[in-house]
Amino acid sequence: MLRPVPHNQVKLTDRFWAPRAAVNRRATLPIEHEQCRKTGRIDAFRLDWRPGRPNEPHIFWDSDVAKWMEAAAYSLADHPDRRLEARLEEVIDLVARAQQPDGYLNVHFTIVEPEKRWTNLRDWHELYCAGHLIEAAVAHFQATGRRKFLAVMCRYADHIAKVFGRGRGQKRGYCGHEEIELALVKLYRATGEKRYLDLAKYFVDERGRRPHYFDREAGKRGDVPAKTAKRSAYSPGDQPYEEWQAHAPVRGQKDAVGHAVRAMYLYSAMADLAAETKDAKLAAACRRLWKSATERRMFITGGVGSARHGERFTFDHDLPNEFAYAETCATIGLAMFAQRMLGLELDGRYGDVMERALYNGIPSGVSLDGRRFFYANPLAVHPEAYRHADQGGHVAPERQEWFGCACCPPNIARLLASVGQYVCSQGPGQVAVHLYAAGETKLDLGGRELRLEQSTDYPWDGRVQIAVRSAEPAAFILALRIPGWCRGAKAWLNGRPLQLARLVRRGYAHIRREWRDGDVVRLDLPMPVERVSAHPAVRHDAGRVALQRGPVVYCLEEADNGRDLNAISLPRSARLTARFDPRLLGGVATITARAERESAAGWENRLYRAAAPKRRAVRIRAVPYSVWANRRPGEMLVWIRADR
Amino acid sequence: MLRPVPHNQVKLTDRFWAPRAAVNRRATLPIEHEQCRKTGRIDAFRLDWRPGRPNEPHIFWDSDVAKWMEAAAYSLADHPDRRLEARLEEVIDLVARAQQPDGYLNVHFTIVEPEKRWTNLRDWHELYCAGHLIEAAVAHFQATGRRKFLAVMCRYADHIAKVFGRGRGQKRGYCGHEEIELALVKLYRATGEKRYLDLAKYFVDERGRRPHYFDREAGKRGDVPAKTAKRSAYSPGDQPYEEWQAHAPVRGQKDAVGHAVRAMYLYSAMADLAAETKDAKLAAACRRLWKSATERRMFITGGVGSARHGERFTFDHDLPNEFAYAETCATIGLAMFAQRMLGLELDGRYGDVMERALYNGIPSGVSLDGRRFFYANPLAVHPEAYRHADQGGHVAPERQEWFGCACCPPNIARLLASVGQYVCSQGPGQVAVHLYAAGETKLDLGGRELRLEQSTDYPWDGRVQIAVRSAEPAAFILALRIPGWCRGAKAWLNGRPLQLARLVRRGYAHIRREWRDGDVVRLDLPMPVERVSAHPAVRHDAGRVALQRGPVVYCLEEADNGRDLNAISLPRSARLTARFDPRLLGGVATITARAERESAAGWENRLYRAAAPKRRAVRIRAVPYSVWANRRPGEMLVWIRADR
């Protein structure tokens, strides 16, 4: 079993992540603290809100603060900052004081509706909030070594373990919004207390069993059962309980369904548990759900969740571009799921998708200045269409400063503050490198420290050099991911060519050796610009290509190409030229090409006519999807019309 | 000024309309009567509903019944039917008895909320209901010569004229859902009473003036004014008052905006008034709104209203196919507007659009068996997508038996029962033929009867023969529409070629002559299958073509072509073959071609890859859009991918 090498052992000095992480520290974290403060989310933990006052604590507010705390803890681990630390400790004090004598800890159900504690697990996010606080406490403990917050959350987890379970007098429930499960695995790993792993396993195993807890619970409330409630406008296409991935016990689930963030968090916990408990059936379910999510229901950006209504998965190959939801949180969840599948088994499919999400659909969620956020991440935008559609603020053609439901901003903050954790994994006798990025990774190999130094300009250049730094020789397998997008990869060990064909198994080159200080592996991963097609059943992308170079997916923006991006067509013969532009959008490789643009000349007042529009040659410029919408608002398009 | 030749002077014997009209009489009219009866719409006129009972009369129920009455009256004029007549007379008796002593006549505001009479013109459809009852009364009078119903509605119109106007104590209001205006013009034409024309003019002229009536009225109710209410989810893209075309006085309106049915009904009345009053400014506004609606905001089927939310126009060139609303009523409204523009000035642009709506987006609204109806008429359908979208029953991939808001079924019934009225217009010294269809039109030329006999298999064949039947010679201009879709039209008079280039002015060939019995004009309107492109700014149709032959727009259906219609692409070289199939879908010309279909072979579990999908040759068959969804449910597609 491989475990991620924690972010605080990974120092990135690259041109993609390091600047993002710096902006995250300098701009995003303070802004989000301020948003949590001024919206009352932090003060809510004082438990002094009273009916009639403003800022009534919402059921999911705790989780927004928790994710900010987790992000702050990660940041402190790598970059000591007294002001940030003071802010974090202040919030921790508030959270700790909000804990009830019995261990319970939830603002809304302590002061707003105390009588409703644990009465609607389906809709009210109590365990979800608990999970995020647990993740924050683990991060804080790992960053500082201080146990105070961790102890608070252990007490809460122990309380939860008393309330829920299969024993007499216990509730056989589980949360409508998964999160507690993966958090408990983290708590188990941080504390070594197996009871937290057991509780996670209980929540995962109980899910979807009959008689259905959500209905029994609804009955007690005198509420409609979920079965009938399901055929609501909210998610009309779902089967009963699919919204919460509670339509069947998890080992029997076949497709990625329902609310996409919840699905990703559940599947992440399932993968963790399958690895921890060597549960083959659970692992098989994980693989099945992985395939459903990534081989039939994922946008090319790594986004998941096709529909705004229900923020959810729809059906195979349904990937609408303008109306893509692809919530930032869901794409982050997909990276988490991928990382955990890599913990279960080393396979390039997981690494490839993790990379796809990390370089595309996740960073698109935040502006380059770290101050504005996307909740939904569409793959095509016509600003006027959004003005006219029935879209909430979550779906807008420009990033927003904050949201009433503010899950995405702190989620991306914690991702960016800990992105180093996605670079490597480590297990007995094995180190796997998933992501290439300039920087240094410290490893502990059975008590011996060892460093891997990466020199590369990845993702803008495919040449990677990895040097081993070790005081003494160390025998282990170094497994290097050969990306799925790459054809013709080459590798050298200390200058001598390696026979990759013989070394690569499931997407990783396994180099077994007694490694010595100064050993150098060089990779050459050619990254020409590719025209990527979607599966023919994806009706939205028919006759179109997306441009991809290395792991980076590109888009056309109005700022570079004018309006009516769909009037542009890429001839088959067009040469696509990539060039790094250090002054553009924080430094990105752009792609330029000669293309053709249909002209409105000759159409006068006609809307339809029996002659194809005339075309003129134009030069187009594509920029990485991850940095779109950082200039003036306008159209955007990932899938470009392609001439055959 | 040209006036339509009434439907009861036109006898159609063609293969397109005659069977539709027969089904309308035999199936649709009885079904709709039964629906109105069993849902309580008819009995509501008994005024004996009481709070707490089922079937509370809704504010727009009167209009549903009225449209059925109008349709029944049209049908009786052409096809005496004692049972239908008895049903109609029974309903007329109920309606007449429901009239209040002061002339007021509205079920809801007589028995459900009498205290709210005339207090919310913006939202409550009172004058809209009045308008439809007036249209029904005029139709009944013209069909039977009986004045009873007409007298009832004149009394109501007189009551309305007392309540509304610019005099002391009158309300300076107008209806949020236009309809009364065009109905009053009809009432004026039927009775010769100019006061009804004046009242129509008042309603049209008052619209959009400041201070805004809707706000003053809202203020009196203690309600939010429309200005602020507007930024609702209902129509977020609109400017204040646009939903009701009340954002500016009508002569200053520039774009077709807001609720599409309302817009069409208003513009129809404006065109009527411009013709009746020779109001050049009003005529100019009509032309401007016509251009906006048909040159920038109309689907190729003649559908208008791009957005489900608000059932409304959005912005130029925004014509989404899967999410097209294109309400049946709105397309009917467009035909009404076109017919009235032809009354203002003879121009082929109006005739062309009228024809487009009549042969495509209107008949698609009802099944071939006359028993099921579309409310929305999308141009692409993936049934699974509808299951998963947040769509009400109004938007479904299959026709429905009825709707809670049942405006469309009786609207299409009255259209089909009177479709003959769109064939010809007549004015002093001039007869214009707009539509070609086998049958006979009786004309009254200054007291002399004259007949035009059309022999043709239009719209399946472009050869048309028009014979004049007249006891005595008659001098007049016969203006024949040369359709805008047609290139290379030829004509002969009594066997001698006509120089069309010299005769055609604004889309009509004007043949001035002393016509004698037996004179024959022959037209040859070549109708090859055309690949139609949309304006390059229509992003939804980019890289695609629609197939059109003559006035008929085609589509691909899953029943003929399998699933994944977007995997099909039409090569530029593909020959398109039309063939009439008398056994298919009631008898239609189909189009077949060799095309290419992308294959999923080789994709295995991949969703994206850097190679274009392989293709195989397939035979495709397209059927007229007007008859889609008459077989098993499945995908449908109008805009087909086209190789360049």
mmCIF file with all atom_site columns, C-alpha atoms in Angstrom, chain B residues 434-536:
data_model
loop_
_atom_site.group_PDB
_atom_site.id
_atom_site.type_symbol
_atom_site.label_atom_id
_atom_site.label_alt_id
_atom_site.label_comp_id
_atom_site.label_asym_id
_atom_site.label_entity_id
_atom_site.label_seq_id
_atom_site.pdbx_PDB_ins_code
_atom_site.Cartn_x
_atom_site.Cartn_y
_atom_site.Cartn_z
_atom_site.occupancy
_atom_site.B_iso_or_equiv
_atom_site.pdbx_formal_charge
_atom_site.auth_seq_id
_atom_site.auth_comp_id
_atom_site.auth_asym_id
_atom_site.auth_atom_id
_atom_site.pdbx_PDB_model_num
ATOM 1   C CA . HIS B 1 434 ? -49.325 33.114 -50.582 1.00 0.00 ? 434 HIS B CA 1
ATOM 2   C CA . LEU B 1 435 ? -49.539 29.373 -50.226 1.00 0.00 ? 435 LEU B CA 1
ATOM 3   C CA . TYR B 1 436 ? -49.749 26.690 -52.821 1.00 0.00 ? 436 TYR B CA 1
ATOM 4   C CA . ALA B 1 437 ? -52.001 23.769 -52.007 1.00 0.00 ? 437 ALA B CA 1
ATOM 5   C CA . ALA B 1 438 ? -54.427 21.774 -54.055 1.00 0.00 ? 438 ALA B CA 1
ATOM 6   C CA . GLY B 1 439 ? -57.914 23.165 -53.666 1.00 0.00 ? 439 GLY B CA 1
ATOM 7   C CA . GLU B 1 440 ? -60.235 25.949 -54.557 1.00 0.00 ? 440 GLU B CA 1
ATOM 8   C CA . THR B 1 441 ? -60.575 29.527 -53.385 1.00 0.00 ? 441 THR B CA 1
ATOM 9   C CA . LYS B 1 442 ? -63.754 31.516 -53.866 1.00 0.00 ? 442 LYS B CA 1
ATOM 10  C CA . LEU B 1 443 ? -63.291 35.228 -54.318 1.00 0.00 ? 443 LEU B CA 1
ATOM 11  C CA . ASP B 1 444 ? -65.745 38.042 -54.349 1.00 0.00 ? 444 ASP B CA 1
ATOM 12  C CA . LEU B 1 445 ? -64.537 40.702 -56.757 1.00 0.00 ? 445 LEU B CA 1
ATOM 13  C CA . GLY B 1 446 ? -66.837 43.661 -56.332 1.00 0.00 ? 446 GLY B CA 1
ATOM 14  C CA . GLY B 1 447 ? -69.852 41.409 -56.117 1.00 0.00 ? 447 GLY B CA 1
ATOM 15  C CA . ARG B 1 448 ? -68.716 39.072 -58.836 1.00 0.00 ? 448 ARG B CA 1
ATOM 16  C CA . GLU B 1 449 ? -67.798 35.577 -57.800 1.00 0.00 ? 449 GLU B CA 1
ATOM 17  C CA . LEU B 1 450 ? -64.595 34.125 -59.094 1.00 0.00 ? 450 LEU B CA 1
ATOM 18  C CA . ARG B 1 451 ? -62.707 30.969 -58.267 1.00 0.00 ? 451 ARG B CA 1
ATOM 19  C CA . LEU B 1 452 ? -59.063 30.005 -58.284 1.00 0.00 ? 452 LEU B CA 1
ATOM 20  C CA . GLU B 1 453 ? -58.441 26.300 -58.673 1.00 0.00 ? 453 GLU B CA 1
ATOM 21  C CA . GLN B 1 454 ? -55.040 25.101 -57.594 1.00 0.00 ? 454 GLN B CA 1
ATOM 22  C CA . SER B 1 455 ? -53.750 21.773 -58.862 1.00 0.00 ? 455 SER B CA 1
ATOM 23  C CA . THR B 1 456 ? -50.483 20.802 -57.269 1.00 0.00 ? 456 THR B CA 1
ATOM 24  C CA . ASP B 1 457 ? -48.825 18.322 -54.951 1.00 0.00 ? 457 ASP B CA 1
ATOM 25  C CA . TYR B 1 458 ? -47.150 21.117 -53.034 1.00 0.00 ? 458 TYR B CA 1
ATOM 26  C CA . PRO B 1 459 ? -45.256 20.999 -50.658 1.00 0.00 ? 459 PRO B CA 1
ATOM 27  C CA . TRP B 1 460 ? -44.005 17.676 -52.045 1.00 0.00 ? 460 TRP B CA 1
ATOM 28  C CA . ASP B 1 461 ? -43.758 18.922 -55.604 1.00 0.00 ? 461 ASP B CA 1
ATOM 29  C CA . GLY B 1 462 ? -43.096 22.407 -56.911 1.00 0.00 ? 462 GLY B CA 1
ATOM 30  C CA . ARG B 1 463 ? -45.336 22.347 -59.961 1.00 0.00 ? 463 ARG B CA 1
ATOM 31  C CA . VAL B 1 464 ? -48.460 24.414 -59.469 1.00 0.00 ? 464 VAL B CA 1
ATOM 32  C CA . GLN B 1 465 ? -51.331 25.119 -61.817 1.00 0.00 ? 465 GLN B CA 1
ATOM 33  C CA . ILE B 1 466 ? -53.833 27.837 -61.019 1.00 0.00 ? 466 ILE B CA 1
ATOM 34  C CA . ALA B 1 467 ? -56.954 28.014 -63.113 1.00 0.00 ? 467 ALA B CA 1
ATOM 35  C CA . VAL B 1 468 ? -59.308 30.995 -63.039 1.00 0.00 ? 468 VAL B CA 1
ATOM 36  C CA . ARG B 1 469 ? -63.001 30.229 -63.041 1.00 0.00 ? 469 ARG B CA 1
ATOM 37  C CA . SER B 1 470 ? -65.171 33.226 -63.683 1.00 0.00 ? 470 SER B CA 1
ATOM 38  C CA . ALA B 1 471 ? -68.514 33.694 -65.390 1.00 0.00 ? 471 ALA B CA 1
ATOM 39  C CA . GLU B 1 472 ? -67.340 37.016 -66.860 1.00 0.00 ? 472 GLU B CA 1
ATOM 40  C CA . PRO B 1 473 ? -63.922 38.482 -67.574 1.00 0.00 ? 473 PRO B CA 1
ATOM 41  C CA . ALA B 1 474 ? -62.429 40.279 -64.579 1.00 0.00 ? 474 ALA B CA 1
ATOM 42  C CA . ALA B 1 475 ? -59.514 42.690 -64.529 1.00 0.00 ? 475 ALA B CA 1
ATOM 43  C CA . PHE B 1 476 ? -57.248 42.402 -61.538 1.00 0.00 ? 476 PHE B CA 1
ATOM 44  C CA . ILE B 1 477 ? -53.680 41.759 -60.547 1.00 0.00 ? 477 ILE B CA 1
ATOM 45  C CA . LEU B 1 478 ? -52.960 38.199 -59.605 1.00 0.00 ? 478 LEU B CA 1
ATOM 46  C CA . ALA B 1 479 ? -49.899 38.284 -57.354 1.00 0.00 ? 479 ALA B CA 1
ATOM 47  C CA . LEU B 1 480 ? -48.228 34.906 -56.957 1.00 0.00 ? 480 LEU B CA 1
ATOM 48  C CA . ARG B 1 481 ? -45.604 34.363 -54.315 1.00 0.00 ? 481 ARG B CA 1
ATOM 49  C CA . ILE B 1 482 ? -42.266 33.143 -55.638 1.00 0.00 ? 482 ILE B CA 1
ATOM 50  C CA . PRO B 1 483 ? -40.847 31.525 -52.500 1.00 0.00 ? 483 PRO B CA 1
ATOM 51  C CA . GLY B 1 484 ? -37.573 32.837 -51.172 1.00 0.00 ? 484 GLY B CA 1
ATOM 52  C CA . TRP B 1 485 ? -36.185 29.300 -51.001 1.00 0.00 ? 485 TRP B CA 1
ATOM 53  C CA . CYS B 1 486 ? -36.725 28.860 -54.746 1.00 0.00 ? 486 CYS B CA 1
ATOM 54  C CA . ARG B 1 487 ? -34.162 29.503 -57.429 1.00 0.00 ? 487 ARG B CA 1
ATOM 55  C CA . GLY B 1 488 ? -35.031 29.188 -61.089 1.00 0.00 ? 488 GLY B CA 1
ATOM 56  C CA . ALA B 1 489 ? -38.784 29.555 -60.817 1.00 0.00 ? 489 ALA B CA 1
ATOM 57  C CA . LYS B 1 490 ? -40.614 29.559 -64.121 1.00 0.00 ? 490 LYS B CA 1
ATOM 58  C CA . ALA B 1 491 ? -44.157 30.518 -65.034 1.00 0.00 ? 491 ALA B CA 1
ATOM 59  C CA . TRP B 1 492 ? -46.497 30.192 -67.975 1.00 0.00 ? 492 TRP B CA 1
ATOM 60  C CA . LEU B 1 493 ? -49.780 31.887 -68.758 1.00 0.00 ? 493 LEU B CA 1
ATOM 61  C CA . ASN B 1 494 ? -52.017 29.761 -70.902 1.00 0.00 ? 494 ASN B CA 1
ATOM 62  C CA . GLY B 1 495 ? -48.966 27.866 -72.019 1.00 0.00 ? 495 GLY B CA 1
ATOM 63  C CA . ARG B 1 496 ? -46.878 30.931 -72.903 1.00 0.00 ? 496 ARG B CA 1
ATOM 64  C CA . PRO B 1 497 ? -43.784 31.613 -70.780 1.00 0.00 ? 497 PRO B CA 1
ATOM 65  C CA . LEU B 1 498 ? -43.930 34.635 -68.498 1.00 0.00 ? 498 LEU B CA 1
ATOM 66  C CA . GLN B 1 499 ? -40.888 36.840 -67.931 1.00 0.00 ? 499 GLN B CA 1
ATOM 67  C CA . LEU B 1 500 ? -40.752 36.414 -64.167 1.00 0.00 ? 500 LEU B CA 1
ATOM 68  C CA . ALA B 1 501 ? -37.756 38.710 -63.846 1.00 0.00 ? 501 ALA B CA 1
ATOM 69  C CA . ARG B 1 502 ? -39.965 41.565 -65.016 1.00 0.00 ? 502 ARG B CA 1
ATOM 70  C CA . LEU B 1 503 ? -43.060 40.579 -63.080 1.00 0.00 ? 503 LEU B CA 1
ATOM 71  C CA . VAL B 1 504 ? -41.583 39.837 -59.661 1.00 0.00 ? 504 VAL B CA 1
ATOM 72  C CA . ARG B 1 505 ? -41.571 42.646 -57.164 1.00 0.00 ? 505 ARG B CA 1
ATOM 73  C CA . ARG B 1 506 ? -40.748 41.934 -53.523 1.00 0.00 ? 506 ARG B CA 1
ATOM 74  C CA . GLY B 1 507 ? -41.194 38.220 -53.882 1.00 0.00 ? 507 GLY B CA 1
ATOM 75  C CA . TYR B 1 508 ? -44.506 38.246 -55.748 1.00 0.00 ? 508 TYR B CA 1
ATOM 76  C CA . ALA B 1 509 ? -45.070 37.915 -59.486 1.00 0.00 ? 509 ALA B CA 1
ATOM 77  C CA . HIS B 1 510 ? -47.694 40.515 -60.315 1.00 0.00 ? 510 HIS B CA 1
ATOM 78  C CA . ILE B 1 511 ? -49.757 39.470 -63.346 1.00 0.00 ? 511 ILE B CA 1
ATOM 79  C CA . ARG B 1 512 ? -52.117 42.239 -64.411 1.00 0.00 ? 512 ARG B CA 1
ATOM 80  C CA . ARG B 1 513 ? -54.743 41.112 -66.868 1.00 0.00 ? 513 ARG B CA 1
ATOM 81  C CA . GLU B 1 514 ? -58.359 40.836 -67.682 1.00 0.00 ? 514 GLU B CA 1
ATOM 82  C CA . TRP B 1 515 ? -58.805 37.320 -66.522 1.00 0.00 ? 515 TRP B CA 1
ATOM 83  C CA . ARG B 1 516 ? -61.169 35.013 -68.299 1.00 0.00 ? 516 ARG B CA 1
ATOM 84  C CA . ASP B 1 517 ? -62.680 31.740 -67.393 1.00 0.00 ? 517 ASP B CA 1
ATOM 85  C CA . GLY B 1 518 ? -60.191 28.973 -68.040 1.00 0.00 ? 518 GLY B CA 1
ATOM 86  C CA . ASP B 1 519 ? -57.078 31.116 -67.889 1.00 0.00 ? 519 ASP B CA 1
ATOM 87  C CA . VAL B 1 520 ? -54.314 29.028 -66.461 1.00 0.00 ? 520 VAL B CA 1
ATOM 88  C CA . VAL B 1 521 ? -51.091 30.081 -64.810 1.00 0.00 ? 521 VAL B CA 1
ATOM 89  C CA . ARG B 1 522 ? -48.541 27.380 -64.399 1.00 0.00 ? 522 ARG B CA 1
ATOM 90  C CA . LEU B 1 523 ? -45.639 27.706 -61.982 1.00 0.00 ? 523 LEU B CA 1
ATOM 91  C CA . ASP B 1 524 ? -42.618 25.523 -61.794 1.00 0.00 ? 524 ASP B CA 1
ATOM 92  C CA . LEU B 1 525 ? -40.844 26.015 -58.476 1.00 0.00 ? 525 LEU B CA 1
ATOM 93  C CA . PRO B 1 526 ? -37.841 23.690 -58.512 1.00 0.00 ? 526 PRO B CA 1
ATOM 94  C CA . MET B 1 527 ? -37.319 22.132 -55.100 1.00 0.00 ? 527 MET B CA 1
ATOM 95  C CA . PRO B 1 528 ? -34.024 20.320 -54.918 1.00 0.00 ? 528 PRO B CA 1
ATOM 96  C CA . VAL B 1 529 ? -32.922 19.293 -51.462 1.00 0.00 ? 529 VAL B CA 1
ATOM 97  C CA . GLU B 1 530 ? -30.887 22.150 -50.051 1.00 0.00 ? 530 GLU B CA 1
ATOM 98  C CA . ARG B 1 531 ? -28.218 22.155 -47.386 1.00 0.00 ? 531 ARG B CA 1
ATOM 99  C CA . VAL B 1 532 ? -29.100 25.236 -45.386 1.00 0.00 ? 532 VAL B CA 1
ATOM 100 C CA . SER B 1 533 ? -26.537 26.992 -43.227 1.00 0.00 ? 533 SER B CA 1
ATOM 101 C CA . ALA B 1 534 ? -27.266 29.324 -40.345 1.00 0.00 ? 534 ALA B CA 1
ATOM 102 C CA . HIS B 1 535 ? -25.696 32.733 -39.928 1.00 0.00 ? 535 HIS B CA 1
ATOM 103 C CA . PRO B 1 536 ? -22.129 32.327 -38.606 1.00 0.00 ? 536 PRO B CA 1
#
